[in-house]
CSV table of C-alpha atoms and ligand atoms in Angstrom, one decimal:
chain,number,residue,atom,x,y,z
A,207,UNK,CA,-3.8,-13.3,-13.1
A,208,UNK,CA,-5.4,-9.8,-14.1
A,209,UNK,CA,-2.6,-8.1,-15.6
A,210,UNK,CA,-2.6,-4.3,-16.3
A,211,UNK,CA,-1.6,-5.1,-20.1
A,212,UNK,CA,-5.0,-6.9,-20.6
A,213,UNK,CA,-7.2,-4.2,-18.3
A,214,UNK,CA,-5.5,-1.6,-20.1
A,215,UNK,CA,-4.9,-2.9,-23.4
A,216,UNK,CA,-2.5,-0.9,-25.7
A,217,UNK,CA,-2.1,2.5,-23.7
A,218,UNK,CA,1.4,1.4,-23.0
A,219,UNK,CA,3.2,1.6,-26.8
A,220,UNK,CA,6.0,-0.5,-24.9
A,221,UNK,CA,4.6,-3.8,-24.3
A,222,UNK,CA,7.9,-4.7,-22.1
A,223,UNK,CA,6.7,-2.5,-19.5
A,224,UNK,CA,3.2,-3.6,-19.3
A,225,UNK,CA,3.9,-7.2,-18.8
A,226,UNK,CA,6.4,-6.0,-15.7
A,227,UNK,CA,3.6,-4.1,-14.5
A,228,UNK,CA,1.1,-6.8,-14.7
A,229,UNK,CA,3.4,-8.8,-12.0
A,230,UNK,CA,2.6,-6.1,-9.2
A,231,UNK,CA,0.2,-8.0,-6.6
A,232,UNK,CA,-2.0,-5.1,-6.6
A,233,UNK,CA,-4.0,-4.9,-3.5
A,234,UNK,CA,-7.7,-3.3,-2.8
A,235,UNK,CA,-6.1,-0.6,-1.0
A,236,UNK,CA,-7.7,2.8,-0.5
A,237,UNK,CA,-6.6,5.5,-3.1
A,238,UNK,CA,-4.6,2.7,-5.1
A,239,UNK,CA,-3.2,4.5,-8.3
A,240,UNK,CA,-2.6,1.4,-10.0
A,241,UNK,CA,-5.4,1.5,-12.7
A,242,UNK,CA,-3.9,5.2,-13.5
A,243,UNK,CA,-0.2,3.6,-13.9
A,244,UNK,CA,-0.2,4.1,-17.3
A,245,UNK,CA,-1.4,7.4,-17.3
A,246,UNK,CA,1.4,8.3,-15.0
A,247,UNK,CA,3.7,7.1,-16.7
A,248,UNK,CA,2.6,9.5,-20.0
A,249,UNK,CA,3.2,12.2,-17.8
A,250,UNK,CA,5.9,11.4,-16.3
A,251,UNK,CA,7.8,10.5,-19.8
A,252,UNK,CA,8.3,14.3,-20.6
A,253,UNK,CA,10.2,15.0,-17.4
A,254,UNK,CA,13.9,14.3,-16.9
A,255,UNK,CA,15.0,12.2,-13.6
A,256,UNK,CA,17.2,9.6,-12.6
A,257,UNK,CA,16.0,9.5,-8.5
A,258,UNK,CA,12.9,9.5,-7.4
A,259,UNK,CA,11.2,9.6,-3.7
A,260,UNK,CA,7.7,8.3,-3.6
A,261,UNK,CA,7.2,9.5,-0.4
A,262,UNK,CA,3.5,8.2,0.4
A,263,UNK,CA,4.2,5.0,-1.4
A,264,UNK,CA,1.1,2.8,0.1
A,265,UNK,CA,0.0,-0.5,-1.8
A,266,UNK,CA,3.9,0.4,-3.8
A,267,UNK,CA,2.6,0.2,-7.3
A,268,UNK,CA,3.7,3.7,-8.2
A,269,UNK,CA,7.1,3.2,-6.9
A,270,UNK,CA,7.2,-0.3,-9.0
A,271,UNK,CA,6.3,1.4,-11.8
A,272,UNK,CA,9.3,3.9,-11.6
A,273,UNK,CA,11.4,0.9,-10.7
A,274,UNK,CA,9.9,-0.6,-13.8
A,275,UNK,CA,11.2,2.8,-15.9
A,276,UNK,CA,14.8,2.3,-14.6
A,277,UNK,CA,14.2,4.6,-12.2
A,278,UNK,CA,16.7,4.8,-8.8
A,279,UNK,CA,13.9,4.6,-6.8
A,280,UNK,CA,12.8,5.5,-2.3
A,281,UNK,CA,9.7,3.8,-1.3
A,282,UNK,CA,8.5,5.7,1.8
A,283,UNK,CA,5.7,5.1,3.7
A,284,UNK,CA,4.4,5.9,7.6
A,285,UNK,CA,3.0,2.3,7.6
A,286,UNK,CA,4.7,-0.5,8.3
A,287,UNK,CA,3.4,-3.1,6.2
A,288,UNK,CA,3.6,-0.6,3.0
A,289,UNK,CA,6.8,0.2,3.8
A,290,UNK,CA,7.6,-4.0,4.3
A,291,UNK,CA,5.8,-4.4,0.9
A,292,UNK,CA,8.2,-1.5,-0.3
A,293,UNK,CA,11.3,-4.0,0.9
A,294,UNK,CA,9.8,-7.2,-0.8
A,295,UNK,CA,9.5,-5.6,-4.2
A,296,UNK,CA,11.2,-2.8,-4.4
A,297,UNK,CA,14.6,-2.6,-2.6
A,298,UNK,CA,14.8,-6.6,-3.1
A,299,UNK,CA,16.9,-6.9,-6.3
A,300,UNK,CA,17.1,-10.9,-6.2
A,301,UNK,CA,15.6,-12.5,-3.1
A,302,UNK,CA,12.7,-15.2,-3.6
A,303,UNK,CA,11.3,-17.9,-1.6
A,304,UNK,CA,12.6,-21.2,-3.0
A,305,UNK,CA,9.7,-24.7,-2.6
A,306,UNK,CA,11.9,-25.9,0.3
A,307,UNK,CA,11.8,-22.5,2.2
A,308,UNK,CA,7.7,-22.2,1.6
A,309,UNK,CA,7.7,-25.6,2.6
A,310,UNK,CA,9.6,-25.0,6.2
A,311,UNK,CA,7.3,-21.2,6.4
A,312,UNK,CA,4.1,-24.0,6.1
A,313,UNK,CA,5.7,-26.5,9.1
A,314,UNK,CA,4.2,-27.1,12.3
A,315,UNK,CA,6.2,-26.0,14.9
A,316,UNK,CA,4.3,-26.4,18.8
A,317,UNK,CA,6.5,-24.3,19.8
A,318,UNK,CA,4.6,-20.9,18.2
A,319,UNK,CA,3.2,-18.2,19.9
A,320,UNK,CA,-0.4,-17.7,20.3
A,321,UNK,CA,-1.1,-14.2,19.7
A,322,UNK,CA,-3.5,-13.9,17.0
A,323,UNK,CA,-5.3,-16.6,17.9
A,324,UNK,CA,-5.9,-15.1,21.0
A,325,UNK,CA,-6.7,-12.1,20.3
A,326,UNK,CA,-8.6,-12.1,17.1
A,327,UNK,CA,-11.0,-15.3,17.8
A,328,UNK,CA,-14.5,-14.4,16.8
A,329,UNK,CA,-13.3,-11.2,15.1
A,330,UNK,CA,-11.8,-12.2,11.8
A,331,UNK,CA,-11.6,-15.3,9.8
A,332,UNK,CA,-11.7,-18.7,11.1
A,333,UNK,CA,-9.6,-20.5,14.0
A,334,UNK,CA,-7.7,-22.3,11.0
A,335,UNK,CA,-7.0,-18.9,9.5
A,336,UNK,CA,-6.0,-17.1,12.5
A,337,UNK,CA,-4.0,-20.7,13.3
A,338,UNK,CA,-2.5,-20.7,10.2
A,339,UNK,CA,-1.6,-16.9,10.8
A,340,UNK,CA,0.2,-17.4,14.2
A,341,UNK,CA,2.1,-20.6,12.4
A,342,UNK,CA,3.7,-18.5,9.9
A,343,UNK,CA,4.9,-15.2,11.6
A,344,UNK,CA,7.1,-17.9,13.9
A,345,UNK,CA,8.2,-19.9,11.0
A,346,UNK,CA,9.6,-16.6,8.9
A,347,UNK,CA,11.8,-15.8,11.5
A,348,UNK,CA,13.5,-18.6,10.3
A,349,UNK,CA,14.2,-17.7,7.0
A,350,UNK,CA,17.5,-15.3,8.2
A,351,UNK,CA,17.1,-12.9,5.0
A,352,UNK,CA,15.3,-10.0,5.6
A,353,UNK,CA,14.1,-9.9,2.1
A,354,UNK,CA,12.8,-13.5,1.9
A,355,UNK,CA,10.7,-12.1,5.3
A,356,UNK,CA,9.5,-8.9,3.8
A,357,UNK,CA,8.4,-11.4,0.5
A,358,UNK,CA,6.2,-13.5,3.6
A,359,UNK,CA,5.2,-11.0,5.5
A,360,UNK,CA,3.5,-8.7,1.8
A,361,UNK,CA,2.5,-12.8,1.0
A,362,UNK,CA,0.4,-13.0,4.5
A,363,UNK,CA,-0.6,-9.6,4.2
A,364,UNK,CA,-2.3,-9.9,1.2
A,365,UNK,CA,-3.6,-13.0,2.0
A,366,UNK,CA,-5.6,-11.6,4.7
A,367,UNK,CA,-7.0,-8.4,2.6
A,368,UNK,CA,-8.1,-10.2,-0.3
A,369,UNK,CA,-9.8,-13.2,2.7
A,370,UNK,CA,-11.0,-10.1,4.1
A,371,UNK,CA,-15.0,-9.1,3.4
A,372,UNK,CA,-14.7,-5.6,1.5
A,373,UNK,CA,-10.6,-5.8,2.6
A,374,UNK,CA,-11.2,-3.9,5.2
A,375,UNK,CA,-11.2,-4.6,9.2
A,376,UNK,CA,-13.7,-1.7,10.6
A,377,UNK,CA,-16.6,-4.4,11.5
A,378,UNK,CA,-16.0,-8.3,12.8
A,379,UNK,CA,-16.8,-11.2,10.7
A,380,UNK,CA,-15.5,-14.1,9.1
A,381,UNK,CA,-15.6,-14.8,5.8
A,382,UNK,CA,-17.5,-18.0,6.1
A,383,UNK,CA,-20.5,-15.7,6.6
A,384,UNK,CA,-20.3,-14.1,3.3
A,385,UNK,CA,-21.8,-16.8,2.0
A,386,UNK,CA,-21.7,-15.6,-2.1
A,387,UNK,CA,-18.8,-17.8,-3.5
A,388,UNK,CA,-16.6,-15.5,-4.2
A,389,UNK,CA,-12.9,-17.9,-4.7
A,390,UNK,CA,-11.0,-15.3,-2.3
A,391,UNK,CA,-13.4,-15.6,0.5
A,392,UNK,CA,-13.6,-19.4,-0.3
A,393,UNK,CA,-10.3,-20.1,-0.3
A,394,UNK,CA,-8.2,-21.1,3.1
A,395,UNK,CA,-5.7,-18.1,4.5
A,396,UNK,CA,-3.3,-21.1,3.9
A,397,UNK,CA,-4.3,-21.8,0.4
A,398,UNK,CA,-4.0,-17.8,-0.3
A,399,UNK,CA,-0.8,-18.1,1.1
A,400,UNK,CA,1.1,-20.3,-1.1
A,401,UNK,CA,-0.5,-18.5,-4.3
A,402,UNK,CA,0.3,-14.8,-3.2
A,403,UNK,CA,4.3,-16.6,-2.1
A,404,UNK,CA,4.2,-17.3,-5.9
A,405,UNK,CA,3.1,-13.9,-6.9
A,406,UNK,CA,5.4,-11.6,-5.0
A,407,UNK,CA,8.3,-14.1,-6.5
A,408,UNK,CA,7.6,-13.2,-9.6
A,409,UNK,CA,7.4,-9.7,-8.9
A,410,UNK,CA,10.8,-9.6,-7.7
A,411,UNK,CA,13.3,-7.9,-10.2
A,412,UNK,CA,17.0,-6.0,-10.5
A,413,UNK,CA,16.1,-2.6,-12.8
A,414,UNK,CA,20.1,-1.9,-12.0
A,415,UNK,CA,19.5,0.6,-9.6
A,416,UNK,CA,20.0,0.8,-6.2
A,417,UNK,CA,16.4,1.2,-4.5
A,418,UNK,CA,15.2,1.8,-1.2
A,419,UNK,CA,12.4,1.4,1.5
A,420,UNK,CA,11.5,3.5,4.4
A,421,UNK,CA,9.2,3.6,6.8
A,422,UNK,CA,9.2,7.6,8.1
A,423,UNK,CA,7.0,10.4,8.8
A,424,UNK,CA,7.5,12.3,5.1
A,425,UNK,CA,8.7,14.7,7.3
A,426,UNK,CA,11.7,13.1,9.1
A,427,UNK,CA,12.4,12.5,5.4
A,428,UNK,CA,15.9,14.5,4.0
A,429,UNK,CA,15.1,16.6,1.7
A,430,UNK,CA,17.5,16.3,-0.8
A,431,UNK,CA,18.7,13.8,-3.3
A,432,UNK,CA,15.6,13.3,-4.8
A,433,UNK,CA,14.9,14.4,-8.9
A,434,UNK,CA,11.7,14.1,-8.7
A,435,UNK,CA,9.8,13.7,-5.6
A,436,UNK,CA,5.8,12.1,-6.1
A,437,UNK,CA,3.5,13.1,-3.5
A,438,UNK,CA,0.2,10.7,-2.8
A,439,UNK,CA,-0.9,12.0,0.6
A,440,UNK,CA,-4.3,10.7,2.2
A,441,UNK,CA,-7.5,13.0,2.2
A,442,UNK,CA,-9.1,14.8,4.9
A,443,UNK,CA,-11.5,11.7,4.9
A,444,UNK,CA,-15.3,12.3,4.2
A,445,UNK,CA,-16.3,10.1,7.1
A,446,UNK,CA,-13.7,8.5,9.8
A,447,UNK,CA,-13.5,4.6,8.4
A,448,UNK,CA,-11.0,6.9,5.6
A,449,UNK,CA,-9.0,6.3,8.2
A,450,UNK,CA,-5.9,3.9,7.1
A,451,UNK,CA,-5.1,2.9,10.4
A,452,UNK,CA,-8.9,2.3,11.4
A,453,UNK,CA,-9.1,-0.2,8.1
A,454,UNK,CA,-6.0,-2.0,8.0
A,455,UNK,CA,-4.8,-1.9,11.2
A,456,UNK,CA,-5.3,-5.7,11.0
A,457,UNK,CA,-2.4,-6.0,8.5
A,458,UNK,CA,-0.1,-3.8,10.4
A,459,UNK,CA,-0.2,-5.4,13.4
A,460,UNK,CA,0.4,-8.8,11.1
A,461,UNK,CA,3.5,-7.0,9.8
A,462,UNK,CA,4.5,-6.8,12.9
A,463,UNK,CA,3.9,-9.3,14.6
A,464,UNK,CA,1.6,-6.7,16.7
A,465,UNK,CA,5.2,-6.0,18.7
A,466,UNK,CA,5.4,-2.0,20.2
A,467,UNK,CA,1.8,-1.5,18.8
A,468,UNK,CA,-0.7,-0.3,20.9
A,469,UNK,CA,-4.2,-1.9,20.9
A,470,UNK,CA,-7.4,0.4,21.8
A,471,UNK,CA,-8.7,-1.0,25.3
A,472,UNK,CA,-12.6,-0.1,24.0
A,473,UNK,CA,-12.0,-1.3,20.4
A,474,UNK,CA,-14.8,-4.4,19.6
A,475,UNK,CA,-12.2,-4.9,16.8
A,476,UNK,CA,-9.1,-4.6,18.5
A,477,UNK,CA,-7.8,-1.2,16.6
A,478,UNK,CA,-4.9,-0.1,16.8
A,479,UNK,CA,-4.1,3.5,18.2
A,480,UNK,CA,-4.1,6.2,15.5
A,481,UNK,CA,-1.3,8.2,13.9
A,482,UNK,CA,-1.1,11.9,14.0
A,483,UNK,CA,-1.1,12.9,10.1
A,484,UNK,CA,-1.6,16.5,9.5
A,485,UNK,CA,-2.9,15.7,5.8
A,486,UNK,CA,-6.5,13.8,7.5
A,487,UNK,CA,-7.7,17.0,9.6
A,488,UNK,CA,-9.0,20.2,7.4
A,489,UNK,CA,-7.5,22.8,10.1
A,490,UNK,CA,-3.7,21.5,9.2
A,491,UNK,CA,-3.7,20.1,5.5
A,492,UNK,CA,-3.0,23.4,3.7
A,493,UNK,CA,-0.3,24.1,6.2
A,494,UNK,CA,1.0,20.2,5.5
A,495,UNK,CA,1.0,20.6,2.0
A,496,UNK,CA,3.3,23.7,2.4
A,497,UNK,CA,5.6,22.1,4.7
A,498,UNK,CA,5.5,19.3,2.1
A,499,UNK,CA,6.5,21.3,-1.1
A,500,UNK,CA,9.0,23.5,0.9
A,501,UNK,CA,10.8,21.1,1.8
A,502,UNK,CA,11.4,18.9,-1.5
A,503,UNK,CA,11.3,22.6,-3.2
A,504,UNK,CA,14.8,21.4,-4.9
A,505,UNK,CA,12.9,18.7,-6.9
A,506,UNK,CA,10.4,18.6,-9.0
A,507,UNK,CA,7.3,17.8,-7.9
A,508,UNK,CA,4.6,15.4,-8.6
A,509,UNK,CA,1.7,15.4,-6.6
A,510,UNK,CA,-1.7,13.2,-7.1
A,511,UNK,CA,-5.1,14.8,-6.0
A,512,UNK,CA,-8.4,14.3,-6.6
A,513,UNK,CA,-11.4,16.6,-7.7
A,514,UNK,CA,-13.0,15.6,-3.8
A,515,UNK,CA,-10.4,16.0,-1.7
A,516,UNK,CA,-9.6,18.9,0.4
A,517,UNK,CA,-7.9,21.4,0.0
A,518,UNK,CA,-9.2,22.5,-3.6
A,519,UNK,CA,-7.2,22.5,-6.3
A,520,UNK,CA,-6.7,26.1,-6.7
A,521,UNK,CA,-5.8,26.7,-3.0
A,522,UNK,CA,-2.7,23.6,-4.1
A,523,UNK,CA,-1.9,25.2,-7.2
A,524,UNK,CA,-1.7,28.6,-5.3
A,525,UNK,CA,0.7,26.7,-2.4
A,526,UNK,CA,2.7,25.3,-4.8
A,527,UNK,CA,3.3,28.1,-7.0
A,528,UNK,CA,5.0,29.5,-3.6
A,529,UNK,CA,7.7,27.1,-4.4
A,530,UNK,CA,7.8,26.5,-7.9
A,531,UNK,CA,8.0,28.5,-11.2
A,532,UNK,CA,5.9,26.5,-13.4
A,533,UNK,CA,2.9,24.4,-12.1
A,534,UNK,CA,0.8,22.2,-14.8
A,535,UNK,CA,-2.0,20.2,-14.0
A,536,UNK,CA,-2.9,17.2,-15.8
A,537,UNK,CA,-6.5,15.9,-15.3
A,538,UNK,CA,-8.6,12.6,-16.1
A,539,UNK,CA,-11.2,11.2,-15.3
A,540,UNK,CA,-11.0,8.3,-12.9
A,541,UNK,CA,-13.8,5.9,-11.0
A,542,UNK,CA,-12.8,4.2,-7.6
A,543,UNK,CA,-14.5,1.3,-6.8
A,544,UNK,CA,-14.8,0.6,-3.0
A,545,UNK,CA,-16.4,-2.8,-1.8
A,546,UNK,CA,-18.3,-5.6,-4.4
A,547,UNK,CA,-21.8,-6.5,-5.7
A,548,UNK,CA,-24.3,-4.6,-3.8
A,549,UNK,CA,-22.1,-3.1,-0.7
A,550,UNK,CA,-20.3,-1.3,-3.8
A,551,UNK,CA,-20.3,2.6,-3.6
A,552,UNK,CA,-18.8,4.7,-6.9
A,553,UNK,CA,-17.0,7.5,-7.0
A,554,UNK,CA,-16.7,9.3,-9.9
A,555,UNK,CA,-13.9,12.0,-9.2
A,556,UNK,CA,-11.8,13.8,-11.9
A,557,UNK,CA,-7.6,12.7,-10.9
A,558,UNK,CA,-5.3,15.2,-11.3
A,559,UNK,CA,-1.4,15.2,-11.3
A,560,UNK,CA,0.3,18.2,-10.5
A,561,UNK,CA,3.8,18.9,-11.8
A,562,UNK,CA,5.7,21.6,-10.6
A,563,UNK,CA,9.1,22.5,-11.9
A,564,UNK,CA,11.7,25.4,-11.5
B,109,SAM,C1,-3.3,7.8,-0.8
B,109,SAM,S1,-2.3,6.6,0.0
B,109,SAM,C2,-1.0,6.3,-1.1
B,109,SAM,C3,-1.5,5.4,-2.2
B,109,SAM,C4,-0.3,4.9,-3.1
B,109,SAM,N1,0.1,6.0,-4.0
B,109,SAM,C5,-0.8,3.8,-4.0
B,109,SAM,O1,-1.0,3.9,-5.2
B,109,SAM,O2,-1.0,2.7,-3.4
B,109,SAM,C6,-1.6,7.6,1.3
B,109,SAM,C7,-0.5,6.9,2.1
B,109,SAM,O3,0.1,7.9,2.9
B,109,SAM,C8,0.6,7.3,4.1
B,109,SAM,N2,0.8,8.4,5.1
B,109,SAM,C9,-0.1,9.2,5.7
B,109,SAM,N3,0.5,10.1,6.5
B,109,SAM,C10,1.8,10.0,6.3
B,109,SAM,C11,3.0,10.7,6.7
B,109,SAM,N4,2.9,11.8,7.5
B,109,SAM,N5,4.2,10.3,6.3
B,109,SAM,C12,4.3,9.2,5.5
B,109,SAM,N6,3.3,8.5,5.0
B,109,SAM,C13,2.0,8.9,5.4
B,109,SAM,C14,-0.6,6.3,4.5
B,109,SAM,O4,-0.1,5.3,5.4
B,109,SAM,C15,-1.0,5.8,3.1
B,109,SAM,O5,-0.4,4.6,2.8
C-alpha cells in the first residue's frame, strides 16, 4: 500500500501519526485533500479545539486525520456513501469484518435480488462484476451490525471506483476495454473486494472520543457545539461532469442499494437525479458561503478554497470578515491530478486555507 508517510516523507515530525494516516483507503475522489493532510495538520496545530465538524467531509480523509489528532470528531456529508464511509471509519471505534463474516458476505445465496444486474448490463463492468455486486448488497444485510455494513458497503464502493476507468461513471464502458494492464482494471470487483475488506479493517481505530457521522444538508446542520468547524464545499464547476452526483452517482446508488433514489428516465447511464447545492451555481455561492459562516460564527472557522474556484478569494475573505475578527489565509501550492496516462489533465491551482477566529 502507498502510504502518506512514504509520499510525503518527513513533513510529519511525529511519525505515529503518519503511519495512522497511511491506513486511510484514500479514494480518487474529486477535490480529495488527502495529499495536503499534512499540511493541514501544520495549520491546524496552532489552533485550540477539542470538537470539530467537518461538515463537507467527502472521501473522509480530513475528518480521519482529526480523528487521528484526538480530535472529537462529526463527519457530515450530503452523500450517502461519504457519509457511510464516514460510519465505517470514523464513528466505528472497534467494528471489523472477521474471515468467517467475509466469507458468508462472498456466499451464494439464489435467493438475491437482481437489480444491478439489470440495470447496469452493458453500462459498467462485466456481468461477473455487476453479479458479484448484486451478491454482496444481499449478503451484508446479514451481518446485523451497522458498522460491519458501513465497513462493506465503503469495501464495495471502492472497489467499484478504483475498477472504474478514470473513477468516474459520466460515459459507459467496462473495464475490459481499457485494455492497458493497469492491476485495478485487471482485477475482478470480487478480487477488489476482499483486498479493500482488508484495508478498511485496518483503518478502523478508537482515538477515545466519541465521533460521529451524518448525512445532512450543512444547513439542517445545528450550529453549535462545534470548536472548530472545517468547511470543504464543492466549486461552481467549470464544466457540468464537476458534478458529484453526475460522477458517482454509481456508488451512491450502490450505498444504497439504489432504494428511494430516483433514476433519470433519458439518462444512457442511468444517472441519478441531481441535488440542489447552492455552492455549484455562481448566482447563489456568495450568498451560501454567508449563510455558511453565519451560522457556525461561534466557532472557528476553517475553510479550504482553491486559487480557481469561484467566488475569489477576496470576495471570501471580505464574507468572512462579516463574521469574524481575525481572518488568515494560508496558501500553497497544490497539483490535482484527474484521470491517468494520456486522458490525464493538470491543474496547477494555488490551495488556500482560511482560518477565521474571534
Ligand atoms: C470538495 S468535496 C469535499 C472533499 C473532502 N474534504 C475530501 O478531502 O475528500 C465537497 C463535498 O461536499 C458535499 N456537499 C455538497 N453540497 C453539500 C451540502 N449542501 N451539504 C452537505 N454536503 C454537501 C459533496 O457531496 C462533496 O462530497
Amino acid at each position: 500500500m502507498t502510504t502518506l508517510a512514504v509520499q510525503q516523507g518527513t513533513l510529519f515530525p511525529d511519525g505515529q501519526l503518519a503511519d495512522r494516516l497511511g491506513l486511510f483507503p484514500s479514494l480518487r475522489f474529486m477535490g480529495s485533500k488527502f495529499r495536503l493532510l499534512s499540511w493541514i495538520s501544520q495549520i491546524t496545530s496552532e489552533l485550540r479545539f477539542g470538537t470539530v465538524l467537518d461538515a463537507f467531509s467527502g472521501s473522509g480523509c480530513v475528518a480521519y486525520l482529526f480523528k487521528s489528532l484526538g480530535k472529537a470528531v462529526t463527519a457530515n456529508d450530503a452523500m450517502n456513501f461519504s457519509a457511510t464511509i464516514a460510519r465505517a471509519i470514523i464513528e466505528n471505534r472497534e467494528a471489523f469484518i472477521t474471515q468467517q463474516e467475509l466469507d458468508l458476505l462472498l456466499e451464494y445465496d439464489p435467493r438475491h435480488l437482481r437489480f444491478i444486474q439489470q440495470t447496469f448490463d452493458g453500462i459498467f463492468f462485466t456481468v461477473e462484476d455487476l453479479r458479484f455486486l448484486d451478491q454482496v448488497s444481499w449478503q451484508l444485510q446479514k451481518l446485523g451490525d451497522p458498522y460491519k455494513q458501513a465497513l462493506a458497503v465503503s469495501a464495495l464502493v471502492r472497489s467499484s471506483i478504483k475498477r472504474q476507468p478514470r473513477g468516474v461513471f459520466t460515459v459507459a464502458g467496462d473495464p475490459d476495454r481499457y485494455k492497458d494492464g493497469r492491476r485495478d482494471l485487471r482485477l475482478s470487483l470480487r478480487e477488489h473486494f476482499i483486498e479493500h475488506v482488508e484495508a478498511y479493517n485496518a483503518a478502523v481505530f478508537d482515538n477515545g472520543q466519541a465521533n460521529f457521522a451524518v448525512r445532512a444538508d450543512v444547513f439542517d446542520l445545528p450550529a453549535t457545539g462545534f470548536d472548530l468547524v472545517y468547511l470543504d464545499p464543492p466549486y461552481v464547476p467549470r464544466a457540468d461532469d464537476n458534478c458529484y452526483i453526475k460522477r458517482y452517482h454509481f456508488l451512491e446508488g450502490l450505498s444504497l442499494y439504489w432504494k428511494d433514489t430516483e433514476i433519470l428516465a433519458d439518462s444512457r447511464v442511468k444517472k441519478l437525479k441531481k441535488r440542489f447545492t447552492p455552492f455549484s451555481y455562481r448566482r447563489t455561492a456568495v450568498d451560501a458561503f454567508d449563510r455558511l459562516f453565519r451560522k457556525f460564527r461561534d466557532s472557528t472557522l476553517l475553510l479550504s478554497y482553491s486559487s480557481n474556484g469561484f467566488p475569489d478569494l477576496d470576495v471570501l475573505i471580505e464574507v468572512m470578515r462579516r463574521y469574524k475578527d481575525r481572518v488568515e489565509v494560508h496558501s500553497k501550492d497544490h497539483r490535482y491530478h484527474f484521470g491517468t496516462h494520456d486522458a490525464a489533465t493538470r491543474n496547477e491551482v494555488t490551495e488556500h486555507l482560511i482560518v477565521g477566529t474571534s
